[in-house]
Short mmCIF file of C-alpha atoms in Angstrom, two decimals:
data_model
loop_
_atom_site.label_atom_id
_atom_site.label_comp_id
_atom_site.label_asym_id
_atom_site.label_seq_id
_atom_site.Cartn_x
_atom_site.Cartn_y
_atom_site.Cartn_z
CA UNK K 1 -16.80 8.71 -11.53
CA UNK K 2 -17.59 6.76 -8.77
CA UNK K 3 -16.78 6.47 -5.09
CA UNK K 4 -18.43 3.06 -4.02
CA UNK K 5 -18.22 0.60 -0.84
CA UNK K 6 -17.02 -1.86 -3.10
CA UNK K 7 -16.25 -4.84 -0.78
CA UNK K 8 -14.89 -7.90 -2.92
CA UNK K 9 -13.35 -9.43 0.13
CA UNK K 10 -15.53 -9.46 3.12
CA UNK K 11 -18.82 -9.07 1.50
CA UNK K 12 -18.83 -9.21 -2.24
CA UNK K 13 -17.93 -11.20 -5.04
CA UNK K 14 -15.65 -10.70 -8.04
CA UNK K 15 -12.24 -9.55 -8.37
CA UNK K 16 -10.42 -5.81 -8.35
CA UNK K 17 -10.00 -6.16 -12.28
CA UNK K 18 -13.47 -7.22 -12.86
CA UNK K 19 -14.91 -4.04 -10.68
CA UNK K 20 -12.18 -2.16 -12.56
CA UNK K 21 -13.06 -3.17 -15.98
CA UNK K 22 -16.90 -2.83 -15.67
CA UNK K 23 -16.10 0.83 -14.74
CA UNK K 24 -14.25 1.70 -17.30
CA UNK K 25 -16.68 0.10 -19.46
CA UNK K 26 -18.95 2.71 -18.06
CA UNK K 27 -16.63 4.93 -18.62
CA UNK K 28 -15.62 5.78 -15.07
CA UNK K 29 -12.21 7.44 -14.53
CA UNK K 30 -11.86 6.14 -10.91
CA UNK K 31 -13.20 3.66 -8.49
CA UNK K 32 -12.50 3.35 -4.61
CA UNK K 33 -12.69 0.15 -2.56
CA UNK K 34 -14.14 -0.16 0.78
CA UNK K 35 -13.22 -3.39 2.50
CA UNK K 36 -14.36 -4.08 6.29
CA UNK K 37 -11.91 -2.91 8.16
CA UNK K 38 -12.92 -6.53 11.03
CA UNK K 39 -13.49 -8.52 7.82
CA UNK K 40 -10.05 -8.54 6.12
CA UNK K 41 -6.74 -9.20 7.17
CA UNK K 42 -3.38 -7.41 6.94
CA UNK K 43 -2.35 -9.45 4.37
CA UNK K 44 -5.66 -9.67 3.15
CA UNK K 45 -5.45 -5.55 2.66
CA UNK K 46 -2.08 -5.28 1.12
CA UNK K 47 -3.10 -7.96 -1.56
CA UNK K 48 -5.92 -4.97 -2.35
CA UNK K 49 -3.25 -2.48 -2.46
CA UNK K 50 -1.47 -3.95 -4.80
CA UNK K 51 -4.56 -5.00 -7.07
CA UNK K 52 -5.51 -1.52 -7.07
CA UNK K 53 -1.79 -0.25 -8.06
CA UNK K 54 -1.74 -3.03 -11.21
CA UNK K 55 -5.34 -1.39 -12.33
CA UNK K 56 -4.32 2.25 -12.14
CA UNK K 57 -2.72 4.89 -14.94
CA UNK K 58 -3.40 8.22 -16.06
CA UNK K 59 -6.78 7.01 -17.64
CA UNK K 60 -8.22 5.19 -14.68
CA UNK K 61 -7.29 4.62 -11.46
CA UNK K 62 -8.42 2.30 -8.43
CA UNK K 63 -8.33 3.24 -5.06
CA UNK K 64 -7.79 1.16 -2.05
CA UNK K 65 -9.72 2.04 1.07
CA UNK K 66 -11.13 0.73 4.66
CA UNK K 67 -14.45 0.90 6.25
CA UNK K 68 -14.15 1.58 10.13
CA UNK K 69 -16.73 1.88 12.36
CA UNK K 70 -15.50 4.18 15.73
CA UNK K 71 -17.30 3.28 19.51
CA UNK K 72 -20.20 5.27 18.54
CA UNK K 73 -20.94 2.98 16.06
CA UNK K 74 -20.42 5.48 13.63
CA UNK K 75 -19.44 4.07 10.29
CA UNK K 76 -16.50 5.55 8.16
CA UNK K 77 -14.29 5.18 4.82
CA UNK K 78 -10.52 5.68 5.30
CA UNK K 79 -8.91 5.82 1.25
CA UNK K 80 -5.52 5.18 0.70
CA UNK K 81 -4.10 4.97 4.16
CA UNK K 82 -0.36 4.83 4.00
CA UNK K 83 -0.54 1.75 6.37
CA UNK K 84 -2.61 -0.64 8.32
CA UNK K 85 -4.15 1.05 10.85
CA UNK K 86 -2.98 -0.06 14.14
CA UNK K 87 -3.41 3.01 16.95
CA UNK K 88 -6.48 4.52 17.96
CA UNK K 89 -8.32 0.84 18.24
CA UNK K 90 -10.22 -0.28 20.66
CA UNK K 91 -9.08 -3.21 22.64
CA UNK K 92 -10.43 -6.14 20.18
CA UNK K 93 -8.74 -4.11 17.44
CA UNK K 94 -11.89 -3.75 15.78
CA UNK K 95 -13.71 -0.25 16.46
CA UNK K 96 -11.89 3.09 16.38
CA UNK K 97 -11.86 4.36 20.01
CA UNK K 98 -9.32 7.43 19.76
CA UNK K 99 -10.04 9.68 16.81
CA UNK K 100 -6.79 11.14 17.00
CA UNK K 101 -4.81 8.23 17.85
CA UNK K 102 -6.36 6.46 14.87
CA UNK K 103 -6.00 9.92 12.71
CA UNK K 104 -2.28 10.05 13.76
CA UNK K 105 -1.30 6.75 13.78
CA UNK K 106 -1.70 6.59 9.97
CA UNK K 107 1.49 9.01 10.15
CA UNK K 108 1.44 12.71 11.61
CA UNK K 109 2.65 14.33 8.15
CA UNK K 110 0.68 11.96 5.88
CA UNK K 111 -2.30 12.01 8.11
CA UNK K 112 -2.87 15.30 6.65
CA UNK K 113 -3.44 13.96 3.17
CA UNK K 114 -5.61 11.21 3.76
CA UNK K 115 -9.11 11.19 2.94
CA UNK K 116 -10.95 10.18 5.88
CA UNK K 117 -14.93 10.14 5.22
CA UNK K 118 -17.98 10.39 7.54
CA UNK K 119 -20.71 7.72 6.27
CA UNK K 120 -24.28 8.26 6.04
CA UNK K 121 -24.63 11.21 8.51
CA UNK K 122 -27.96 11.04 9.19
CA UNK K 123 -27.64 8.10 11.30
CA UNK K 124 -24.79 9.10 13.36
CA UNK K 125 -25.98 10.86 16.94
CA UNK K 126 -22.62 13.00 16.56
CA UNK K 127 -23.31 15.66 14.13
CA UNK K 128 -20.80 16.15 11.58
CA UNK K 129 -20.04 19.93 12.95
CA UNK K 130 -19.22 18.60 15.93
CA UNK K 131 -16.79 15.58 14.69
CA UNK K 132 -13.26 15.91 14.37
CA UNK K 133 -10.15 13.97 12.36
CA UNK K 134 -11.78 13.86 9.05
CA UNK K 135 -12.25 15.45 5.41
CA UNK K 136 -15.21 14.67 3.75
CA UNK K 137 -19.32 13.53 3.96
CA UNK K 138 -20.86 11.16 2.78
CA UNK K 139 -23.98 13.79 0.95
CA UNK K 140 -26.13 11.09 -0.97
CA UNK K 141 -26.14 7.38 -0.04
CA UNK K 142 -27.48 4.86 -2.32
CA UNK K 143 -28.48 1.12 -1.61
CA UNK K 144 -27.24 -1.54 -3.78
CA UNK K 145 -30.17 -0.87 -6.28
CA UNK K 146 -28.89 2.68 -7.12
CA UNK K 147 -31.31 4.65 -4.80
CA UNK K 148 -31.06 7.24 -2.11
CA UNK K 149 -31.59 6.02 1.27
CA UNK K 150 -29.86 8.74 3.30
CA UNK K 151 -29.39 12.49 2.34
CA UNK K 152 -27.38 14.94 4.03
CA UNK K 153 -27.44 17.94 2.36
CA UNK K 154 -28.82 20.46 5.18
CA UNK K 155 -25.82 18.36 7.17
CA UNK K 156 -23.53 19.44 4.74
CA UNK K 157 -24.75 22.88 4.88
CA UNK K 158 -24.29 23.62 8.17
CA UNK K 159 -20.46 22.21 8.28
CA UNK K 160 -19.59 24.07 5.97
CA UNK K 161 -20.78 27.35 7.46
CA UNK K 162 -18.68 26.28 10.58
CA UNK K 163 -15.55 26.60 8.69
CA UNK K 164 -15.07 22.35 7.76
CA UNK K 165 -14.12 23.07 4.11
CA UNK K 166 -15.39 19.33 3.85
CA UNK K 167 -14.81 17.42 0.46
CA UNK K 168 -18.59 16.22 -0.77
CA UNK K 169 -18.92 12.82 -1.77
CA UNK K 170 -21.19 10.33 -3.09
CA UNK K 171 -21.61 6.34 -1.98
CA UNK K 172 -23.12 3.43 -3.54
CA UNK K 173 -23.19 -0.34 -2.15
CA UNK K 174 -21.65 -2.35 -4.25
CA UNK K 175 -21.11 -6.18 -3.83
CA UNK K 176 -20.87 -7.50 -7.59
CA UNK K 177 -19.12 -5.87 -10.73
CA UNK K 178 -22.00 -5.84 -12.53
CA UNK K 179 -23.96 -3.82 -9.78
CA UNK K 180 -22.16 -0.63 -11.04
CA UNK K 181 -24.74 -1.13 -13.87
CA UNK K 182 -27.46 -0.05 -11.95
CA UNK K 183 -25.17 2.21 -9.54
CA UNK K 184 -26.02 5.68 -11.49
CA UNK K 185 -28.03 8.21 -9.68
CA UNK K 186 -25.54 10.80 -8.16
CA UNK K 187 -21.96 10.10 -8.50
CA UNK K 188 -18.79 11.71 -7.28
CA UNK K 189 -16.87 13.95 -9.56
CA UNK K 190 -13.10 15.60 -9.66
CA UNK K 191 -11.71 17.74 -11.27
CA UNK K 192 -8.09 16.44 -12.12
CA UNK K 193 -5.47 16.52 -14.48
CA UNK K 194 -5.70 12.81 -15.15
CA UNK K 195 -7.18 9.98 -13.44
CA UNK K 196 -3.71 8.99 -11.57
CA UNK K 197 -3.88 12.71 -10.13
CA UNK K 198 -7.80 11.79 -8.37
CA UNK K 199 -6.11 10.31 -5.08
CA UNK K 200 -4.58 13.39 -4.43
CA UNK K 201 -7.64 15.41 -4.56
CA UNK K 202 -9.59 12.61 -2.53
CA UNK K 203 -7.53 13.98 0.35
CA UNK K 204 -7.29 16.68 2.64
CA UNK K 205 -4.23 19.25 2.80
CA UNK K 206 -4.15 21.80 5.33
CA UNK K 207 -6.28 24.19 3.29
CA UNK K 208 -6.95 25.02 -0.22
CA UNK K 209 -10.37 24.35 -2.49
CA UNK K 210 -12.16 21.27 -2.79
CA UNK K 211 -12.35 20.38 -6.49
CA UNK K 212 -14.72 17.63 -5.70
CA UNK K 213 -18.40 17.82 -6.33
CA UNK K 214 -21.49 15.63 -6.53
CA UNK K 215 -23.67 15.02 -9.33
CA UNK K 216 -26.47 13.22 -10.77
CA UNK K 217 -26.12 15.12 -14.39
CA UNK K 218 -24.77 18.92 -14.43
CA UNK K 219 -21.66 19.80 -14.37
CA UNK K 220 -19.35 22.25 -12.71
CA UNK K 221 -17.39 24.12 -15.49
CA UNK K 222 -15.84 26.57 -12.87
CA UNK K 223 -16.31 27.41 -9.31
CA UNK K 224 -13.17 30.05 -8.58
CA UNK K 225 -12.95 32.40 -6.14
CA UNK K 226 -10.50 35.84 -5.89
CA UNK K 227 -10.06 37.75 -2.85
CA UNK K 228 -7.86 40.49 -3.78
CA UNK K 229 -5.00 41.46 -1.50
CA UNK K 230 -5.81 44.72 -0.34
CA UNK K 231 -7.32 45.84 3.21
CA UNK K 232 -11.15 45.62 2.83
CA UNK K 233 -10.34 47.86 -0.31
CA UNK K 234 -10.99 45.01 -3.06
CA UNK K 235 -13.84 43.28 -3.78
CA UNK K 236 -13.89 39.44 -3.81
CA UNK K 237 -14.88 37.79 -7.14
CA UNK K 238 -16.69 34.62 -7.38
CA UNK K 239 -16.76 32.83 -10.95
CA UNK K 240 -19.12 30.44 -11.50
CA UNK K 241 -20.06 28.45 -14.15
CA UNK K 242 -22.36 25.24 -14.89
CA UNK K 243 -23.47 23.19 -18.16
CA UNK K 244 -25.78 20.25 -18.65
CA UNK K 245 -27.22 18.14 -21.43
CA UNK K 246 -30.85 19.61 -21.22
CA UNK K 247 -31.79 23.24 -19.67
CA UNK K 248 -30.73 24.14 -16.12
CA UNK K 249 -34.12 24.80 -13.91
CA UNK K 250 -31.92 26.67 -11.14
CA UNK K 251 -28.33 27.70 -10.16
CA UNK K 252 -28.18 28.64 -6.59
CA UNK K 253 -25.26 29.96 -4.40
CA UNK K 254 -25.21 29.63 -0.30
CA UNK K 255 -23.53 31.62 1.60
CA UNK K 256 -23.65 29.49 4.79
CA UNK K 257 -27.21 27.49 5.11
CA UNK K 258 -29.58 30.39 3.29
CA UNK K 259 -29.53 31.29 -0.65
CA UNK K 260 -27.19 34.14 -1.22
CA UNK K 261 -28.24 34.39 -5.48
CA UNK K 262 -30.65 32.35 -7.11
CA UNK K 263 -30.78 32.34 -11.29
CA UNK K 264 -32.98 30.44 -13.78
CA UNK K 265 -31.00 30.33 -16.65
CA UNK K 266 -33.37 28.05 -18.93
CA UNK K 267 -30.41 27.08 -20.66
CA UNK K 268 -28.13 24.02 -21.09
CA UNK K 269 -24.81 26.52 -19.92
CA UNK K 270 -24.25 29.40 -17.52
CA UNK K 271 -22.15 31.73 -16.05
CA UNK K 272 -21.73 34.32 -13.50
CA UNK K 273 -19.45 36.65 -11.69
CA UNK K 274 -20.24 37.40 -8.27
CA UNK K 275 -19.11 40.63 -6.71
CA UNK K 276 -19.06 42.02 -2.92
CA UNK K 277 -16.83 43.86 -0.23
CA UNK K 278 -15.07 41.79 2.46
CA UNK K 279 -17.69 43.09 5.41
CA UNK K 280 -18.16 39.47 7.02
CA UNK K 281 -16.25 35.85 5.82
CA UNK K 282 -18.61 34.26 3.35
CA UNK K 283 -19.37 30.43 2.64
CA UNK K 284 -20.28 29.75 -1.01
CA UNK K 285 -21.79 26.72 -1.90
CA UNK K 286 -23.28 25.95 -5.59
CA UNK K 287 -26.46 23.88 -6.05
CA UNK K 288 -28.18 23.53 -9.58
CA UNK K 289 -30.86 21.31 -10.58
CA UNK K 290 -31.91 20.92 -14.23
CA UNK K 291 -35.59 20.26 -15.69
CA UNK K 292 -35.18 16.50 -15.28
CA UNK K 293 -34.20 17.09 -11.39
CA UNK K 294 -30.94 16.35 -11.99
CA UNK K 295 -28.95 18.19 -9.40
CA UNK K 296 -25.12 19.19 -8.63
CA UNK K 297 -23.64 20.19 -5.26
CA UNK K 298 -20.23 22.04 -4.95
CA UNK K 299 -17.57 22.17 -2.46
CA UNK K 300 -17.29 24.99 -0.51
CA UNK K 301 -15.30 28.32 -1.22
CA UNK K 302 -14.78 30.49 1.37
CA UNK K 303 -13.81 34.72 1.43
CA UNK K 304 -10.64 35.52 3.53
CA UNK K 305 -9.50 39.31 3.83
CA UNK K 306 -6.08 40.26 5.47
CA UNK K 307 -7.74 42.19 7.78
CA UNK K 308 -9.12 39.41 9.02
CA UNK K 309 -9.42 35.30 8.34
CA UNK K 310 -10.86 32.23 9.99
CA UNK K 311 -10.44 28.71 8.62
CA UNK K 312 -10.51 24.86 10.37
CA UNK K 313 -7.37 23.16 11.03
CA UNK K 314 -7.02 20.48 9.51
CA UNK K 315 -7.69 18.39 12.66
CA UNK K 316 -10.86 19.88 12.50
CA UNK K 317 -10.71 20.43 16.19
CA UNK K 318 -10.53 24.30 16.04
CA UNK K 319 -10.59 27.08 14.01
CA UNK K 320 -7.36 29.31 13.60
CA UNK K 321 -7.77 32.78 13.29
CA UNK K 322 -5.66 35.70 11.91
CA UNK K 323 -5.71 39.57 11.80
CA UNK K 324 -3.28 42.36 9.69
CA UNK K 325 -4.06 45.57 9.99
CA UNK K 326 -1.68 48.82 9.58
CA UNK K 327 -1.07 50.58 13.16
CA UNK K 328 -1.47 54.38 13.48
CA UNK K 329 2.39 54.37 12.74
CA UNK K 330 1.90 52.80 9.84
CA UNK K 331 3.21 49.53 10.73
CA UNK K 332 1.88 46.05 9.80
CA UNK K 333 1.06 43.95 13.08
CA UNK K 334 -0.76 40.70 13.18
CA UNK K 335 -2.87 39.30 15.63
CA UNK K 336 -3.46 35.19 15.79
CA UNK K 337 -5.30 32.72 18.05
CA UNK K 338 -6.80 29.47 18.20
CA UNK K 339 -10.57 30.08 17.94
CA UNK K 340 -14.01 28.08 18.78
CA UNK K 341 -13.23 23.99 19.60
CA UNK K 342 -15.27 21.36 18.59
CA UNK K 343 -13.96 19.50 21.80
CA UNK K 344 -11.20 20.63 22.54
CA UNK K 345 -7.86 18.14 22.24
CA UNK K 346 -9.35 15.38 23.83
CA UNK K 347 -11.85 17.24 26.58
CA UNK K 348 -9.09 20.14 27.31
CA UNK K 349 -11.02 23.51 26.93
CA UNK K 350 -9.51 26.15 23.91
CA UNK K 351 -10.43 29.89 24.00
CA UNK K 352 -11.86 31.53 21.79
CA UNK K 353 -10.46 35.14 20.06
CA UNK K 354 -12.37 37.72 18.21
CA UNK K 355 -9.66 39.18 15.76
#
């Protein structure tokens, strides 16, 4: 699978079959588009759309999608907006000036499941745990020869210990068909039903896991976690489990930015089951390398007890937090508030709760 700027439009050359066969010569079950959001047109954009909807079944599917750059000249990839983006623009209509008004001008109740992505974080001077209005990083860009240029893995690491539940992706420039040949290296992979069901998990509902990963050769069998439903009484349960075509070097799991477990299974397969008691919310993220260096990076999956919860809205503006507990009386009473900002709706100040 692959999630590539493919720009056949503004920069590139070729047509959306011709991307769209090579991948599926390559045996790719998806590929999105990435089309300059000042190069292209309106017209231009819906004529991509409806390439990408002749190209796509339950096999293989195309997806249509925009890159923006915001005032900050940070650069991002909008997939499968519901419409041409119109609100949020800076005067020329060319750079995204409100987040929200851009985020929300796509349509309040789809806004919520569309997959907004922050490009090559580590040359943005707004650090993705302090950015709002979007779903996913950008963890391993790679130059039009297949390479890394840009990693953001301690990036990634830190967002997702401040509650972003982001969705990890891969990118590759692409500007011919036939540079998906030499694309490779690590590549974005989801775990779907069918190909015509990737979109959906491309996107961003209000919570839930990610089952998105990145990879450059192991794979994620199973990355499940159980919380029980009792009051700090049941353990949480993390299932994990990872295979690859020669022996894995290293399975790790973080829990926020520092190694929580760390095996060396010297095998092509693992598996594990995790155990602990609900005394702090955890942040699990997998990373395994093989003996080739290979390596595969997980979404995040996060602990929540009744007793008490804390997860982004999906605004990523602030966290909401929630507390059950039983009174002396034996009643159930909940406490809720809107926790730490990461700037407040547009500069106004949020407080912050401890449950």
């Amino acid at each position: 699978y692959s999630l590539g700027e493919v720009d056949p439009y503004a920069r590139g050359s070729g047509t959306v079959k011709e991307y769209c066969d090579v991948a599926r010569r390559l045996g790719y079950g998806f590929v999105a588009f990435a089309e300059v959001f000042v190069n292209v047109t309106e017209e231009e954009w819906n004529k991509l759309v409806a390439e990408c909807e002749a190209e796509s079944d339950h096999s293989f599917t195309a997806i249509p999608g925009l890159e923006v750059e915001d005032t900050n000249e940070d650069r991002w990839i909008t997939l499968s907006p519901p419409r041409w983006p119109s609100r949020g623009l800076n005067q020329t209509k060319t750079r995204i000036e409100s987040a929200p008004g851009y985020y929300f001008g796509l349509g309040h109740s789809e806004t919520v499941f569309v997959g907004h992505f922050k490009l090559t974080p580590k040359a943005s001077r707004i650090k993705p745990w302090v950015t709002k209005f979007y779903c996913g990083l950008d963890v391993f860009s790679h130059n039009q020869g297949g390479e890394v240029f840009s990693e953001a893995l301690d990036y990634y690491l830190r967002a997702q210990a401040n509650n972003f539940n982001l969705i990890p992706v891969s990118t590759h420039q692409i500007r011919a068909p036939s540079d998906q040949y030499t694309a490779g290296g690590i590549l974005t992979h989801v775990r779907a039903e069918n190909a015509g069901a990737v979109p959906l998990k491309l996107r961003a509902p209000w919570a839930g896991d990610r089952e998105v990963y990145v990879s450059s050769g192991p794979e994620l069998t199973q990355f499940a976690l159980e919380n029980g439903r009792g009051f700090r009484e049941e353990e949480w349960r993390l299932t994990v489990g990872v295979k690859s075509d020669v022996p894995l070097k290293s399975v790790v799991i973080y829990d926020k930015e520092e190694p929580f477990r760390t095996f060396y299974p010297n095998s092509t397969s693992f598996h594990a089951t995790l155990a602990g008691y609900h005394d702090r919310q955890r942040y699990f993220v997998l990373i395994a390398e093989n003996v080739k260096g290979r390596k595969l990076v997980s979404a995040a999956r996060y602990t929540s007890d009744p007793r008490q919860s804390i997860y982004m809205c999906t605004d990523m503006q602030n966290t909401l937090n929630s507390c059950f507990d039983i009174t002396s009386e034996g009643e159930l009473a909940q406490y809720f508030g809107v926790g730490y900002g990461v700037t407040g709706w547009e500069g106004v100040e949020v407080f912050c709760t401890t449950p």
